[in-house]
Amino acid sequence: MTTTPDTVAPARPAPDGRPALIDASGSWSREALEAEAQSLAAYFRARGVRVVATLLDNSPAWVVADRAARAAGVVHVPIPLFFTPAQTAFALNAAGADAVLTVPAAAAAAPWNALPRDARTVAGRDLVLARLPAAAPGRMPAGTAKITFTSGSTGAPKGVCLSARSMEAVASG
């Protein structure tokens, strides 16, 4: 239902200091992930981000960005790396994204390369937060926490608005 990392292994709650996520580049405890998420959430709030798209692979950085968006009250729009530039542009516009968090190479190749951006390290990855031109907020139901998009194989991508409550219900089921 939502984009979830499939290259990292979320662990059941573990005692302090034990890994919660492990990937090829390292491991992170729940406390370390939460500290990174809170720091990134403060970063989003300080920059007035309302809707952040992530153009990232499945990684601890993606997990931190997802948690940070939720902690900051920012709508998260995960954009799959396999989307074409046209699909990405459609999703960004439809969601009313005002920022994109991605790796430097993707930022350099994208239309938002010339826009204001900041460099930041998240879960050991160098990322760029590119600010998009002011867009009208996307029309979405109250309580929307995430917008996921299909690839639009029969046309333009289609977005689904998900509330935090609905995602928690699915996860706990």
PDB file of C-alpha atoms in Angstrom:
ATOM      1  CA  MET A   1       0.000   0.000   0.000  1.00  0.00           C
ATOM      2  CA  THR A   2       2.831   2.393   0.755  1.00  0.00           C
ATOM      3  CA  THR A   3       6.345   2.464  -0.577  1.00  0.00           C
ATOM      4  CA  THR A   4       8.375   0.533   1.946  1.00  0.00           C
ATOM      5  CA  PRO A   5      12.054  -0.186   1.905  1.00  0.00           C
ATOM      6  CA  ASP A   6      12.748  -3.724   0.734  1.00  0.00           C
ATOM      7  CA  THR A   7      16.534  -3.617   0.951  1.00  0.00           C
ATOM      8  CA  VAL A   8      16.628  -2.933   4.674  1.00  0.00           C
ATOM      9  CA  ALA A   9      15.424  -5.197   7.413  1.00  0.00           C
ATOM     10  CA  PRO A  10      13.209  -3.505  10.005  1.00  0.00           C
ATOM     11  CA  ALA A  11      13.628  -5.348  13.265  1.00  0.00           C
ATOM     12  CA  ARG A  12      11.173  -5.915  16.053  1.00  0.00           C
ATOM     13  CA  PRO A  13      11.669  -3.565  19.004  1.00  0.00           C
ATOM     14  CA  ALA A  14      15.125  -4.255  20.367  1.00  0.00           C
ATOM     15  CA  PRO A  15      16.943  -3.257  23.517  1.00  0.00           C
ATOM     16  CA  ASP A  16      18.810   0.043  23.398  1.00  0.00           C
ATOM     17  CA  GLY A  17      21.706   0.076  20.982  1.00  0.00           C
ATOM     18  CA  ARG A  18      20.759  -3.044  19.025  1.00  0.00           C
ATOM     19  CA  PRO A  19      20.338  -2.553  15.272  1.00  0.00           C
ATOM     20  CA  ALA A  20      16.863  -1.695  14.027  1.00  0.00           C
ATOM     21  CA  LEU A  21      17.978  -1.320  10.392  1.00  0.00           C
ATOM     22  CA  ILE A  22      20.909  -2.924   8.653  1.00  0.00           C
ATOM     23  CA  ASP A  23      22.081  -2.414   5.095  1.00  0.00           C
ATOM     24  CA  ALA A  24      25.333  -2.723   3.169  1.00  0.00           C
ATOM     25  CA  SER A  25      26.611   0.632   4.448  1.00  0.00           C
ATOM     26  CA  GLY A  26      25.980   0.105   8.159  1.00  0.00           C
ATOM     27  CA  SER A  27      23.453  -0.385  10.903  1.00  0.00           C
ATOM     28  CA  TRP A  28      21.296   1.971  12.941  1.00  0.00           C
ATOM     29  CA  SER A  29      19.706   1.593  16.342  1.00  0.00           C
ATOM     30  CA  ARG A  30      16.151   2.784  16.913  1.00  0.00           C
ATOM     31  CA  GLU A  31      17.562   5.657  18.940  1.00  0.00           C
ATOM     32  CA  ALA A  32      19.942   6.701  16.162  1.00  0.00           C
ATOM     33  CA  LEU A  33      17.164   6.567  13.553  1.00  0.00           C
ATOM     34  CA  GLU A  34      14.859   8.595  15.782  1.00  0.00           C
ATOM     35  CA  ALA A  35      17.545  11.212  16.470  1.00  0.00           C
ATOM     36  CA  GLU A  36      18.196  11.557  12.727  1.00  0.00           C
ATOM     37  CA  ALA A  37      14.462  11.769  12.016  1.00  0.00           C
ATOM     38  CA  GLN A  38      13.946  14.489  14.635  1.00  0.00           C
ATOM     39  CA  SER A  39      16.894  16.472  13.255  1.00  0.00           C
ATOM     40  CA  LEU A  40      15.554  16.221   9.695  1.00  0.00           C
ATOM     41  CA  ALA A  41      12.038  17.130  10.903  1.00  0.00           C
ATOM     42  CA  ALA A  42      13.443  20.309  12.484  1.00  0.00           C
ATOM     43  CA  TYR A  43      15.228  21.036   9.196  1.00  0.00           C
ATOM     44  CA  PHE A  44      11.943  20.666   7.267  1.00  0.00           C
ATOM     45  CA  ARG A  45      10.099  22.931   9.736  1.00  0.00           C
ATOM     46  CA  ALA A  46      12.838  25.591   9.655  1.00  0.00           C
ATOM     47  CA  ARG A  47      12.553  25.759   5.872  1.00  0.00           C
ATOM     48  CA  GLY A  48       8.765  25.837   5.835  1.00  0.00           C
ATOM     49  CA  VAL A  49       8.426  22.602   3.855  1.00  0.00           C
ATOM     50  CA  ARG A  50       4.775  21.528   3.470  1.00  0.00           C
ATOM     51  CA  VAL A  51       5.025  18.654   0.971  1.00  0.00           C
ATOM     52  CA  VAL A  52       8.343  16.855   0.463  1.00  0.00           C
ATOM     53  CA  ALA A  53       8.951  14.377  -2.309  1.00  0.00           C
ATOM     54  CA  THR A  54      11.724  11.838  -1.895  1.00  0.00           C
ATOM     55  CA  LEU A  55      13.489  10.543  -4.953  1.00  0.00           C
ATOM     56  CA  LEU A  56      15.552   7.876  -3.201  1.00  0.00           C
ATOM     57  CA  ASP A  57      16.213   4.180  -3.288  1.00  0.00           C
ATOM     58  CA  ASN A  58      15.089   1.963  -0.429  1.00  0.00           C
ATOM     59  CA  SER A  59      17.573   2.758   2.310  1.00  0.00           C
ATOM     60  CA  PRO A  60      17.908   3.944   5.892  1.00  0.00           C
ATOM     61  CA  ALA A  61      17.912   7.521   4.513  1.00  0.00           C
ATOM     62  CA  TRP A  62      14.451   6.850   3.032  1.00  0.00           C
ATOM     63  CA  VAL A  63      13.230   5.519   6.394  1.00  0.00           C
ATOM     64  CA  VAL A  64      14.591   8.595   8.196  1.00  0.00           C
ATOM     65  CA  ALA A  65      12.982  10.937   5.632  1.00  0.00           C
ATOM     66  CA  ASP A  66       9.637   9.159   6.008  1.00  0.00           C
ATOM     67  CA  ARG A  67       9.748   9.391   9.811  1.00  0.00           C
ATOM     68  CA  ALA A  68      10.942  13.013   9.667  1.00  0.00           C
ATOM     69  CA  ALA A  69       8.102  14.067   7.393  1.00  0.00           C
ATOM     70  CA  ARG A  70       5.598  12.541   9.774  1.00  0.00           C
ATOM     71  CA  ALA A  71       7.244  14.126  12.828  1.00  0.00           C
ATOM     72  CA  ALA A  72       7.230  17.536  11.130  1.00  0.00           C
ATOM     73  CA  GLY A  73       3.618  17.256   9.956  1.00  0.00           C
ATOM     74  CA  VAL A  74       4.850  17.354   6.352  1.00  0.00           C
ATOM     75  CA  VAL A  75       3.157  15.311   3.623  1.00  0.00           C
ATOM     76  CA  HIS A  76       5.606  12.751   2.195  1.00  0.00           C
ATOM     77  CA  VAL A  77       5.487  11.876  -1.502  1.00  0.00           C
ATOM     78  CA  PRO A  78       7.800   8.928  -2.277  1.00  0.00           C
ATOM     79  CA  ILE A  79       8.717   8.992  -5.967  1.00  0.00           C
ATOM     80  CA  PRO A  80      10.020   5.677  -7.341  1.00  0.00           C
ATOM     81  CA  LEU A  81      13.384   5.874  -9.062  1.00  0.00           C
ATOM     82  CA  PHE A  82      11.961   4.083 -12.098  1.00  0.00           C
ATOM     83  CA  PHE A  83       9.538   6.945 -12.845  1.00  0.00           C
ATOM     84  CA  THR A  84      10.261   8.797 -16.064  1.00  0.00           C
ATOM     85  CA  PRO A  85      10.957  12.539 -15.851  1.00  0.00           C
ATOM     86  CA  ALA A  86       7.399  13.171 -17.087  1.00  0.00           C
ATOM     87  CA  GLN A  87       5.895  10.886 -14.416  1.00  0.00           C
ATOM     88  CA  THR A  88       8.014  12.540 -11.725  1.00  0.00           C
ATOM     89  CA  ALA A  89       6.967  16.023 -12.854  1.00  0.00           C
ATOM     90  CA  PHE A  90       3.322  14.947 -12.897  1.00  0.00           C
ATOM     91  CA  ALA A  91       3.497  13.542  -9.357  1.00  0.00           C
ATOM     92  CA  LEU A  92       5.317  16.609  -7.995  1.00  0.00           C
ATOM     93  CA  ASN A  93       2.760  18.939  -9.535  1.00  0.00           C
ATOM     94  CA  ALA A  94      -0.278  16.858  -8.548  1.00  0.00           C
ATOM     95  CA  ALA A  95       0.900  16.649  -4.930  1.00  0.00           C
ATOM     96  CA  GLY A  96       1.856  20.321  -4.747  1.00  0.00           C
ATOM     97  CA  ALA A  97       5.373  19.375  -3.608  1.00  0.00           C
ATOM     98  CA  ASP A  98       7.482  22.318  -2.534  1.00  0.00           C
ATOM     99  CA  ALA A  99      10.697  20.351  -1.936  1.00  0.00           C
ATOM    100  CA  VAL A 100      12.506  17.262  -3.224  1.00  0.00           C
ATOM    101  CA  LEU A 101      14.981  15.269  -1.143  1.00  0.00           C
ATOM    102  CA  THR A 102      17.320  13.236  -3.351  1.00  0.00           C
ATOM    103  CA  VAL A 103      20.917  12.275  -4.068  1.00  0.00           C
ATOM    104  CA  PRO A 104      23.162  14.918  -5.682  1.00  0.00           C
ATOM    105  CA  ALA A 105      23.386  13.078  -9.039  1.00  0.00           C
ATOM    106  CA  ALA A 106      19.586  12.983  -9.385  1.00  0.00           C
ATOM    107  CA  ALA A 107      19.318  16.654  -8.396  1.00  0.00           C
ATOM    108  CA  ALA A 108      21.941  17.621 -10.984  1.00  0.00           C
ATOM    109  CA  ALA A 109      20.091  15.783 -13.753  1.00  0.00           C
ATOM    110  CA  ALA A 110      16.641  17.127 -12.868  1.00  0.00           C
ATOM    111  CA  PRO A 111      14.854  20.320 -13.885  1.00  0.00           C
ATOM    112  CA  TRP A 112      15.148  21.570 -10.304  1.00  0.00           C
ATOM    113  CA  ASN A 113      18.975  21.622 -10.570  1.00  0.00           C
ATOM    114  CA  ALA A 114      18.984  25.423 -10.877  1.00  0.00           C
ATOM    115  CA  LEU A 115      16.647  25.940  -7.915  1.00  0.00           C
ATOM    116  CA  PRO A 116      17.796  26.786  -4.391  1.00  0.00           C
ATOM    117  CA  ARG A 117      19.018  23.713  -2.565  1.00  0.00           C
ATOM    118  CA  ASP A 118      20.829  22.602   0.562  1.00  0.00           C
ATOM    119  CA  ALA A 119      23.171  19.670   1.096  1.00  0.00           C
ATOM    120  CA  ARG A 120      22.550  17.414   4.066  1.00  0.00           C
ATOM    121  CA  THR A 121      23.759  14.030   5.280  1.00  0.00           C
ATOM    122  CA  VAL A 122      20.972  11.640   6.306  1.00  0.00           C
ATOM    123  CA  ALA A 123      21.731   8.153   7.656  1.00  0.00           C
ATOM    124  CA  GLY A 124      25.214   8.360   6.197  1.00  0.00           C
ATOM    125  CA  ARG A 125      24.053   9.461   2.722  1.00  0.00           C
ATOM    126  CA  ASP A 126      24.784  12.801   1.141  1.00  0.00           C
ATOM    127  CA  LEU A 127      21.453  14.235   0.005  1.00  0.00           C
ATOM    128  CA  VAL A 128      20.152  17.454  -1.470  1.00  0.00           C
ATOM    129  CA  LEU A 129      16.946  19.243  -0.515  1.00  0.00           C
ATOM    130  CA  ALA A 130      15.881  21.182  -3.605  1.00  0.00           C
ATOM    131  CA  ARG A 131      13.172  23.809  -3.177  1.00  0.00           C
ATOM    132  CA  LEU A 132      10.567  23.830  -5.926  1.00  0.00           C
ATOM    133  CA  PRO A 133       8.829  26.940  -7.232  1.00  0.00           C
ATOM    134  CA  ALA A 134       5.885  27.940  -5.087  1.00  0.00           C
ATOM    135  CA  ALA A 135       2.988  25.736  -6.077  1.00  0.00           C
ATOM    136  CA  ALA A 136      -0.547  25.712  -4.858  1.00  0.00           C
ATOM    137  CA  PRO A 137      -0.904  22.988  -2.257  1.00  0.00           C
ATOM    138  CA  GLY A 138      -2.287  19.839  -3.817  1.00  0.00           C
ATOM    139  CA  ARG A 139      -5.919  19.118  -3.091  1.00  0.00           C
ATOM    140  CA  MET A 140      -5.895  16.336  -0.547  1.00  0.00           C
ATOM    141  CA  PRO A 141      -8.111  15.146   2.279  1.00  0.00           C
ATOM    142  CA  ALA A 142      -7.467  16.493   5.760  1.00  0.00           C
ATOM    143  CA  GLY A 143      -5.015  14.299   7.645  1.00  0.00           C
ATOM    144  CA  THR A 144      -3.061  13.203   4.575  1.00  0.00           C
ATOM    145  CA  ALA A 145       0.409  12.081   5.657  1.00  0.00           C
ATOM    146  CA  LYS A 146       1.627  10.395   2.480  1.00  0.00           C
ATOM    147  CA  ILE A 147       0.724  10.348  -1.189  1.00  0.00           C
ATOM    148  CA  THR A 148       1.770   7.292  -3.168  1.00  0.00           C
ATOM    149  CA  PHE A 149       1.638   7.157  -6.946  1.00  0.00           C
ATOM    150  CA  THR A 150       1.216   4.304  -9.381  1.00  0.00           C
ATOM    151  CA  SER A 151       3.429   4.281 -12.441  1.00  0.00           C
ATOM    152  CA  GLY A 152       0.475   5.196 -14.621  1.00  0.00           C
ATOM    153  CA  SER A 153       1.001   2.415 -17.152  1.00  0.00           C
ATOM    154  CA  THR A 154      -2.343   3.288 -18.758  1.00  0.00           C
ATOM    155  CA  GLY A 155      -1.855   7.054 -18.573  1.00  0.00           C
ATOM    156  CA  ALA A 156      -0.694   9.605 -16.032  1.00  0.00           C
ATOM    157  CA  PRO A 157       0.345   8.348 -12.576  1.00  0.00           C
ATOM    158  CA  LYS A 158      -2.497   8.127 -10.077  1.00  0.00           C
ATOM    159  CA  GLY A 159      -2.005   9.300  -6.505  1.00  0.00           C
ATOM    160  CA  VAL A 160      -3.511   7.823  -3.358  1.00  0.00           C
ATOM    161  CA  CYS A 161      -3.682   9.934  -0.192  1.00  0.00           C
ATOM    162  CA  LEU A 162      -2.947   7.988   2.990  1.00  0.00           C
ATOM    163  CA  SER A 163      -3.510   9.191   6.530  1.00  0.00           C
ATOM    164  CA  ALA A 164      -1.142   8.258   9.347  1.00  0.00           C
ATOM    165  CA  ARG A 165      -4.050   6.554  11.054  1.00  0.00           C
ATOM    166  CA  SER A 166      -4.803   4.305   8.067  1.00  0.00           C
ATOM    167  CA  MET A 167      -1.118   3.365   7.653  1.00  0.00           C
ATOM    168  CA  GLU A 168      -0.876   2.478  11.350  1.00  0.00           C
ATOM    169  CA  ALA A 169      -4.031   0.349  11.101  1.00  0.00           C
ATOM    170  CA  VAL A 170      -2.587  -1.584   8.166  1.00  0.00           C
ATOM    171  CA  ALA A 171       0.780  -2.015   9.881  1.00  0.00           C
ATOM    172  CA  SER A 172      -0.764  -3.251  13.111  1.00  0.00           C
ATOM    173  CA  GLY A 173      -3.027  -5.689  11.208  1.00  0.00           C
TER     174      GLY A 173
END
